[in-house]
Coordinates of C-alpha atoms in Angstrom, one line a residue:
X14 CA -61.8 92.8 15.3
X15 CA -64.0 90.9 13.0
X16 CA -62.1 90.3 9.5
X17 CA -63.8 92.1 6.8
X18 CA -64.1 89.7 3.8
X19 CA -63.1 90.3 0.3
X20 CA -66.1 92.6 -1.8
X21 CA -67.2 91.7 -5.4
X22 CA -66.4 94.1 -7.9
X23 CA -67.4 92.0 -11.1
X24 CA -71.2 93.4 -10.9
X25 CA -73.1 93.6 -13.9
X26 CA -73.7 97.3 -13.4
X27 CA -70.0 98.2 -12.8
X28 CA -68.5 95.6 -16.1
X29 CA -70.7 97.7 -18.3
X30 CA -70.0 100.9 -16.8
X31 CA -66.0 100.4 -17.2
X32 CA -66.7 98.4 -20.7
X33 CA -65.4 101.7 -22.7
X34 CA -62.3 101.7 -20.3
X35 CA -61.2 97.8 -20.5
X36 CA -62.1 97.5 -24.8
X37 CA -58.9 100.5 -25.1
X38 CA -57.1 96.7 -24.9
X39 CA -59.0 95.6 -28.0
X40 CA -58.0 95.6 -31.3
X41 CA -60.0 95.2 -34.8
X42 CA -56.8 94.5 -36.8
X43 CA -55.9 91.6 -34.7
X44 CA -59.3 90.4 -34.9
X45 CA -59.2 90.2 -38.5
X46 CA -56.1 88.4 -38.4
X47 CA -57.9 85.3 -36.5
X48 CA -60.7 85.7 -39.2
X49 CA -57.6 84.9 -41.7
X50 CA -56.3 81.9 -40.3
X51 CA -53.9 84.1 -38.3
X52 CA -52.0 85.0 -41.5
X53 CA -51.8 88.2 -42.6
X54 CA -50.4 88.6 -46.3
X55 CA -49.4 91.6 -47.8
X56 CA -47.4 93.1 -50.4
X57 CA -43.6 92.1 -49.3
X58 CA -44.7 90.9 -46.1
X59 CA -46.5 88.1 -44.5
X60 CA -47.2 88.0 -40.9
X61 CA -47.8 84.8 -39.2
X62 CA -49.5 84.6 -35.6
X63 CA -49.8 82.1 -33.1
X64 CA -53.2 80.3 -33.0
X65 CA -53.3 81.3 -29.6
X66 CA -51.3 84.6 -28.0
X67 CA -51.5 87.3 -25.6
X68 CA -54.2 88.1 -22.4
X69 CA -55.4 85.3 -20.9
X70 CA -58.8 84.7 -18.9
X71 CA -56.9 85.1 -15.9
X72 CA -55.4 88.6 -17.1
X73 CA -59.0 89.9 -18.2
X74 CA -60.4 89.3 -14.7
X75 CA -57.6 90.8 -12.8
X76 CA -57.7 94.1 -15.0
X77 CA -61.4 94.3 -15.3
X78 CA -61.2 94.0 -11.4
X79 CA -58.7 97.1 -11.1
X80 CA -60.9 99.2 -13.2
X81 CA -64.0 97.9 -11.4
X82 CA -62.3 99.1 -7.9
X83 CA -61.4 102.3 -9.3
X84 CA -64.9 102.9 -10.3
X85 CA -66.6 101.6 -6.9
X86 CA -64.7 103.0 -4.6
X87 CA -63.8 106.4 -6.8
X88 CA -62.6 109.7 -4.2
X89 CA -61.2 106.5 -1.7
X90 CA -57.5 105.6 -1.7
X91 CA -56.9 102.6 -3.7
X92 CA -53.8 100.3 -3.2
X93 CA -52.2 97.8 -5.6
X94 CA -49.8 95.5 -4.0
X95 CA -47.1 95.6 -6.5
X96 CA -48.0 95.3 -10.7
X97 CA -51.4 93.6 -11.1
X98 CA -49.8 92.0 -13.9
X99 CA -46.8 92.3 -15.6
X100 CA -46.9 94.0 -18.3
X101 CA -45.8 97.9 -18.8
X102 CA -48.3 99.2 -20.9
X103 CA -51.8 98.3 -18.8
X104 CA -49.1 99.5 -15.7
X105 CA -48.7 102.8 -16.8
X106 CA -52.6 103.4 -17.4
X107 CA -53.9 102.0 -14.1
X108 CA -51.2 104.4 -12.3
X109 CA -52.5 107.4 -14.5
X110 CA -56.2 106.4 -12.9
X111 CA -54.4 107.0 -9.5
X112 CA -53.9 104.0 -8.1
X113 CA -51.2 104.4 -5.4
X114 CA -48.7 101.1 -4.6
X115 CA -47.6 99.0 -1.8
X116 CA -44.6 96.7 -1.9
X117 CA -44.3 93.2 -2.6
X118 CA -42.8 92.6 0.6
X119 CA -44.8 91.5 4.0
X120 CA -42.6 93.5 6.7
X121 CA -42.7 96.5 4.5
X122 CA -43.7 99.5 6.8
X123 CA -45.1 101.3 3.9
X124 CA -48.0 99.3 5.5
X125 CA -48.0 100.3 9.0
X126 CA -50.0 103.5 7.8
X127 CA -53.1 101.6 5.9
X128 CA -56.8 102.4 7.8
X129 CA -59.9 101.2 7.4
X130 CA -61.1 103.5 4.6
X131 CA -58.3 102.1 2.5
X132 CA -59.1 99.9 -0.7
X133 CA -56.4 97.1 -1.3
X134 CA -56.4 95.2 -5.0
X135 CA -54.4 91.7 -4.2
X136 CA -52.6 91.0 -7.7
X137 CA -53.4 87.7 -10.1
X138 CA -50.0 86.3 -8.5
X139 CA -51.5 87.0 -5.1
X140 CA -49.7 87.7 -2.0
X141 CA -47.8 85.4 0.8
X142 CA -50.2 84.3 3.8
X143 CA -48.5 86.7 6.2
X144 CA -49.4 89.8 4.2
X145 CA -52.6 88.9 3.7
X146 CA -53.1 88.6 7.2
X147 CA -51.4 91.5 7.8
X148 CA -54.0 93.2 5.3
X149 CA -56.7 91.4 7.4
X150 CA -55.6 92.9 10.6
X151 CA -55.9 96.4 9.5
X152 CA -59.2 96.3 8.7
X153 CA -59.0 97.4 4.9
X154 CA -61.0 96.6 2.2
X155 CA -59.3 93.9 0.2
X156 CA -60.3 93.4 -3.7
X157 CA -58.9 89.5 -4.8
X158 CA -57.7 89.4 -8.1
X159 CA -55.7 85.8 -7.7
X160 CA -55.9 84.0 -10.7
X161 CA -58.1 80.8 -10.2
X162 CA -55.0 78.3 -11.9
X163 CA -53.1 79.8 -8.9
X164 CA -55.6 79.0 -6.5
X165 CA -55.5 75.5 -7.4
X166 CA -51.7 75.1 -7.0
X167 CA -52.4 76.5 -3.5
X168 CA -54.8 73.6 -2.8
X169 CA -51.9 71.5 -3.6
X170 CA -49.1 72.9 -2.0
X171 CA -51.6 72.9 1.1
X172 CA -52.7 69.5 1.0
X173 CA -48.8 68.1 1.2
X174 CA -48.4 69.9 4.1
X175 CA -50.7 68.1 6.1
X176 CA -49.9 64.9 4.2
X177 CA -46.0 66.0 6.2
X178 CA -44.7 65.8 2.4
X179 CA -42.3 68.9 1.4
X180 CA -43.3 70.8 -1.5
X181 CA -41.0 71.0 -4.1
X182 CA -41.9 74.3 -6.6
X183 CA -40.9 74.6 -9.9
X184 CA -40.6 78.5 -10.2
X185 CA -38.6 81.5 -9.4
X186 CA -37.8 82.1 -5.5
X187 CA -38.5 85.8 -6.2
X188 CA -41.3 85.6 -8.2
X189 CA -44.7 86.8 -6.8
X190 CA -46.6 83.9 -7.5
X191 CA -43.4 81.8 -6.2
X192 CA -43.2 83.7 -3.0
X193 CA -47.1 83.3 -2.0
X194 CA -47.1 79.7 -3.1
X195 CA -44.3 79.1 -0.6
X196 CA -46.0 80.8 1.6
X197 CA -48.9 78.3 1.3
X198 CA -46.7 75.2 1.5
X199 CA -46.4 75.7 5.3
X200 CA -49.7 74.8 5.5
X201 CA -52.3 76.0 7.8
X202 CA -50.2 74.8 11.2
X203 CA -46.8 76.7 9.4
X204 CA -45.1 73.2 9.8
X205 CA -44.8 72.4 6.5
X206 CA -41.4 73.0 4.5
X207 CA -40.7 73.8 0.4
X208 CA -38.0 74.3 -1.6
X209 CA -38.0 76.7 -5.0
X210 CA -35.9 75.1 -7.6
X211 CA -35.1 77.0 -10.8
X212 CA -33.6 75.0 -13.1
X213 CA -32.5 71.3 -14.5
X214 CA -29.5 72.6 -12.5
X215 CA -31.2 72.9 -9.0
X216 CA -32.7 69.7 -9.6
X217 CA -29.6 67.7 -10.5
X218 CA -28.4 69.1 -7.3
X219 CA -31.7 68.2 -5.1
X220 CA -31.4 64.7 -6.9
X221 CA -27.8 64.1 -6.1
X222 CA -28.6 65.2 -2.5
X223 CA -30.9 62.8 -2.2
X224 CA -29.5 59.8 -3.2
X225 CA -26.3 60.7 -0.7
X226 CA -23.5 62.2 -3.2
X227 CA -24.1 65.9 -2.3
X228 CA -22.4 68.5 0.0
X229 CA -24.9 69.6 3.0
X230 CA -22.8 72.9 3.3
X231 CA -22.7 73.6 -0.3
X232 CA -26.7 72.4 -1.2
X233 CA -27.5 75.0 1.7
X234 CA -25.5 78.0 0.8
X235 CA -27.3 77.4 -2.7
X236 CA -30.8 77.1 -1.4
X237 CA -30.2 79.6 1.5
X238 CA -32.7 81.5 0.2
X239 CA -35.3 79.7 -1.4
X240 CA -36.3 77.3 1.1
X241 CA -38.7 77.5 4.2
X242 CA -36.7 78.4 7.8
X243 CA -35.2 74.9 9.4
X244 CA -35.2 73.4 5.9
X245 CA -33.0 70.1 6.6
X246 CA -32.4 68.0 3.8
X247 CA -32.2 65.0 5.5
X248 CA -35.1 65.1 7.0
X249 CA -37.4 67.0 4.2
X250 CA -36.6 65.2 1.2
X251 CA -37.7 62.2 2.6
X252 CA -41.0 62.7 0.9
X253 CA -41.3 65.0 -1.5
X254 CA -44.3 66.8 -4.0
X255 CA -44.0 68.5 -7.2
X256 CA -45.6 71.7 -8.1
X257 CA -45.1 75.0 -10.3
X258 CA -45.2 79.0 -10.7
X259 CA -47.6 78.5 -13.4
X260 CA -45.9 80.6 -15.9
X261 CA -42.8 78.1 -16.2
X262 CA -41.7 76.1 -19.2
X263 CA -43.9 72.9 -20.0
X264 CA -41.0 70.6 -21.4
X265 CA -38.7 71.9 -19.1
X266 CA -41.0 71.2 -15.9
X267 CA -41.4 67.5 -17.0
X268 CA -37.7 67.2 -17.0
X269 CA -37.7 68.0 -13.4
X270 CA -40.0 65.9 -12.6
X271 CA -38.7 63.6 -14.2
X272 CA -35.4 63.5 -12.8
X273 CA -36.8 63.7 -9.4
X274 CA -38.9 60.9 -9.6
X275 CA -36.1 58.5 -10.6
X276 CA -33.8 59.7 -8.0
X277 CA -36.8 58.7 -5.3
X278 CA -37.2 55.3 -7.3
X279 CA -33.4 54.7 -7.7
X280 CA -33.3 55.8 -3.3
X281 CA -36.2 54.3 -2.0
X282 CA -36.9 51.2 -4.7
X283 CA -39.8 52.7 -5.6
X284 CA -41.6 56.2 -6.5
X285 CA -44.1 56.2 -3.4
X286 CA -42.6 59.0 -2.0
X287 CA -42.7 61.5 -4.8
X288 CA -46.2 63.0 -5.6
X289 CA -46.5 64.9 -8.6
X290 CA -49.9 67.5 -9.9
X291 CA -49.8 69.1 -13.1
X292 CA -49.6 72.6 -12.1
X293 CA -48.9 74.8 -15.2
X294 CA -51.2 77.3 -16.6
X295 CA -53.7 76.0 -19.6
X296 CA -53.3 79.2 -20.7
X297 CA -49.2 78.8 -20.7
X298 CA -49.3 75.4 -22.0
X299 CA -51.5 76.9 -24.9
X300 CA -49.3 79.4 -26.1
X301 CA -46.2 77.3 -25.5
X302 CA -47.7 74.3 -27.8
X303 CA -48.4 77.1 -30.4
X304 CA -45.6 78.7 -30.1
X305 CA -43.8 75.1 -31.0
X306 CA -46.3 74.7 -33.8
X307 CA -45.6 78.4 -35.5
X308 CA -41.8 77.5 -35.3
X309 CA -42.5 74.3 -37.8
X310 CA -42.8 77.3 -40.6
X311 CA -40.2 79.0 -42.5
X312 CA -39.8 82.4 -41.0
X313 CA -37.1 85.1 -41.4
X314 CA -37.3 86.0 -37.8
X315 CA -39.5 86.0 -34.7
X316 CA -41.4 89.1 -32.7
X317 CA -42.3 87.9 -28.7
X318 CA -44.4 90.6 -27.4
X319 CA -44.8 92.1 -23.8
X320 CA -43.6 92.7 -20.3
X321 CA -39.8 92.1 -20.2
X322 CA -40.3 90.9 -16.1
X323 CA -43.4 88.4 -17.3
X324 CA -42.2 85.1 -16.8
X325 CA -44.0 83.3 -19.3
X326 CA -43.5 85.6 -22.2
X327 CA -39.4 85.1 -21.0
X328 CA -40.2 81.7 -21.4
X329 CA -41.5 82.0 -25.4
X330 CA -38.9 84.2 -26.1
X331 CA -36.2 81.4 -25.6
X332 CA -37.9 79.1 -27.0
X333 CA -37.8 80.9 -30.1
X334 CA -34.3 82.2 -30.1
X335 CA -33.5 78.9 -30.2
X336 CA -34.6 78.1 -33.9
X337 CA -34.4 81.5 -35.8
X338 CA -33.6 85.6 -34.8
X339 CA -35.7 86.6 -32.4
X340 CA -36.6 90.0 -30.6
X341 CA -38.5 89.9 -27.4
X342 CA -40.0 93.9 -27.5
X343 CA -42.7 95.6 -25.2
X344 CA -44.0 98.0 -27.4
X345 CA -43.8 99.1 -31.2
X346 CA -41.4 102.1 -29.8
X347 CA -38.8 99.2 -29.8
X348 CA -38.7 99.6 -33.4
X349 CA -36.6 102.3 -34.7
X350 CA -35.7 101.3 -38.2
X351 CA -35.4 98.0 -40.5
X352 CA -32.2 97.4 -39.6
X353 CA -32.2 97.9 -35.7
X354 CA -34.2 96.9 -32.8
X355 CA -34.6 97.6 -28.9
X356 CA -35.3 94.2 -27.5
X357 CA -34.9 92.5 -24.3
X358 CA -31.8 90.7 -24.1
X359 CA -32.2 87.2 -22.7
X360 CA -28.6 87.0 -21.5
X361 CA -27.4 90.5 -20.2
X362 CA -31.6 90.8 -19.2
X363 CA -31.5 94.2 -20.3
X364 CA -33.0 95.7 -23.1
X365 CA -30.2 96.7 -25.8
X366 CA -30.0 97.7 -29.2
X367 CA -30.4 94.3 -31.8
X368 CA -29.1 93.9 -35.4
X369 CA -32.3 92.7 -37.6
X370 CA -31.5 89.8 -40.2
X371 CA -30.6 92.1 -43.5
X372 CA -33.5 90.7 -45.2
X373 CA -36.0 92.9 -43.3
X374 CA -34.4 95.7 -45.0
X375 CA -34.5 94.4 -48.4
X376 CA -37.9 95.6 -49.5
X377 CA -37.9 93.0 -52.6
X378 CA -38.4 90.5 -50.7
X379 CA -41.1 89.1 -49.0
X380 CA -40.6 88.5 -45.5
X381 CA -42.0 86.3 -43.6
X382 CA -42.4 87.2 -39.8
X383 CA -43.8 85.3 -36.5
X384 CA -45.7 86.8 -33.8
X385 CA -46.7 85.6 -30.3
X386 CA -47.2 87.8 -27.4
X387 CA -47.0 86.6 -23.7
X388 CA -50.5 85.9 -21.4
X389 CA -50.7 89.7 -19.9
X390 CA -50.2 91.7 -23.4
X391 CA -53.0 93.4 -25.1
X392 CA -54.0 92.9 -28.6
X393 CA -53.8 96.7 -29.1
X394 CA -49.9 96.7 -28.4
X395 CA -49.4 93.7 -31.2
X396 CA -52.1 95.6 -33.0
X397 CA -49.2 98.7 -32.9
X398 CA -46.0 96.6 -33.2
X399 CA -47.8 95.1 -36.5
X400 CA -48.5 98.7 -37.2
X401 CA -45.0 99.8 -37.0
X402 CA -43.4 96.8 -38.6
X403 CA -46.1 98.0 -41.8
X404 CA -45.3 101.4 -42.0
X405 CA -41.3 100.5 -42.0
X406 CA -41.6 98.1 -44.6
X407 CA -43.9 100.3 -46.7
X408 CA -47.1 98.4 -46.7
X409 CA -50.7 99.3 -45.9
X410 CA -52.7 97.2 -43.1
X411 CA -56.5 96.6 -43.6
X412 CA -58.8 98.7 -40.8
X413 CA -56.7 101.3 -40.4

């Protein structure tokens, strides 16, 4: 059967037709905000957001996509693999559209009952090799959404596997975009190997493996399942490549690779065998360097907007709580009063109920609040938690 390739959606006629759908995301109030230096000032409260915050280009193209399919291919069942992004509020109106869902997962049997008059939207994370040819084999119509800073990771991944070097990925081994860069690392033989290391942690342990002061037994039962099948660490970390889930922390990412580097220099006498590609997100770096910038100024406590399973709004929201209160919310309904909060918690990873500093109470005083929202959040859900914060704290917002 010949494999049917991927259809354009992004046509003129279709963008403008959907144009009332997508600009719902828009929002004139945060607009304005930009127009003021991204300071908002008003009677007892200042609002301070970061130069740069919330959907990226990536984001736009995957959503404008998933309206786009809905409007081509409207009275056809449409699939999404999974969220086309991770945030709850653009979730919740592409399921009201009718888009139906198919698991993350490549043996799923939830796919076993696709046909050829089926419409398939691949997500911005994409999906592993193995489901997409899966996909293929049916004979449906797939719709691409991958993000294009994905894309380029995969070139990488895919060029140390026929180099024989093991790719090493910065990420999280259950991540989307982890899982289908893995998948990628195998190359185009499926002889390549990867590993998918977390944390300063994991790498500690992958450097003190390599340089002959680690337990086999132990480094396996802790990579078990983050690794490709017949991963031997004697034999794959001979030669090894860096890469990343894009959404990971910039600093934290060039500690790794750091660490790495000097345990191939301090094995081998020299760093030939490592090979390293910046692989993080423009769009993450961005609002991680202004993120870093807003925390220079004196605020009373910090908002982090959007999806609570997003990896790089997690990532802004502890880098905040490290210098000053912070609440990592999805939507203004998070906000119930000026003293309390529903926010994410970073260490249970639940959303619970949150004490706000007493000063937000204390309508004398001016407070002084930061705002940053995560690469997949619309400006009209800051636009509402800006709203809500307003209305608690008795002041009036320009535009509305």
């Amino acid at each position: 059967m010949q494999v049917r390739k991927p259809i354009n959606v992004r046509r003129r006629e279709v963008l403008e037709a959907i144009r009332p759908q997508v600009a719902r995301y828009h929002s004139k109030l945060v607009d304005y905000i930009r127009e003021q230096g991204n300071i908002l000032s008003l009677p007892g409260l200042e609002v301070h957001l970061a130069s740069s915050f919330g959907f990226c280009d990536g984001v736009r193209r995957a959503i404008e996509i998933a309206y786009a399919t809905c409007h081509m291919f409207a009275g056809k069942r449409i699939w999404l693999i999974g969220e086309i992004i991770h945030n709850p509020t653009v979730n919740a109106r592409l399921d009201a559209m009718g888009l139906l869902h198919l698991p993350f997962l490549p043996d799923a049997p939830a796919y076993d009952a696709l046909t050829e008059d089926d419409v398939v939207i691949i997500p911005a994370f994409g999906v592993p090799v193995q489901l997409r040819r899966r996909l293929e084999n049916k004979g449906v119509q797939l719709v691409d959404s991958t993000c294009g800073n994905v894309m380029k990771v995969w070139t990488r991944v895919r060029s140390y596997a026929k180099m024989g070097v093991t790719s090493v990925i910065h990420g999280k081994a259950r991540h989307e975009e982890s899982m289908a860069t893995a998948s990628q690392s195998l190359g185009e033989d499926g002889m390549g190997n990867y590993i998918i290391i977390f944390s300063e942690k994991d790498a500690t342990m992958l450097s003190e493996y390599m340089l002959g002061r680690g337990d086999k037994a132990q480094f396996m039962a802790h990579f078990a399942q983050s690794c490709s099948a017949g991963f031997d660490p004697d034999v794959h970390l001979a030669e090894i490549g860096m890469a990343n889930q894009t959404t990971m922390l910039k600093s934290e990412t060039a500690r790794i690779q750091q660490m790495l580097r000097s345990a191939v220099q301090e094995r081998d006498g020299s760093d030939a065998r490592f090979h390293v590609f910046d692989t993080i997100c423009g769009a993450t770096q961005d609002r991680q360097n202004a993120l870093f910038e807003l925390l220079g100024r004196p605020l009373d406590a910090m908002f982090i907007i959007g999806g609570y399973n997003s990896s790089n709004t997690t990532h802004l929201a502890h880098m905040a709580a490290r210098c000053l209160p912070t609440f990592f919310v999805r939507s203004a309904e998070c906000l119930t009063d000026l003293h309390r909060v529903r926010a994410f918690d970073l260490t249970a990873r639940e959303e619970r109920t949150q004490e706000l500093p007493p000063v937000v109470a204390d309508l004398t005083y001016t407070l002084r609040i930061g705002v940053t929202a995560g690469a997949s959040c619309p400006d009209n859900v800051i636009e509402e938690v800006l709203q809500r914060l307003a209305t608690l704290r008795n002041c009036s917002l320009p535009l509305t």
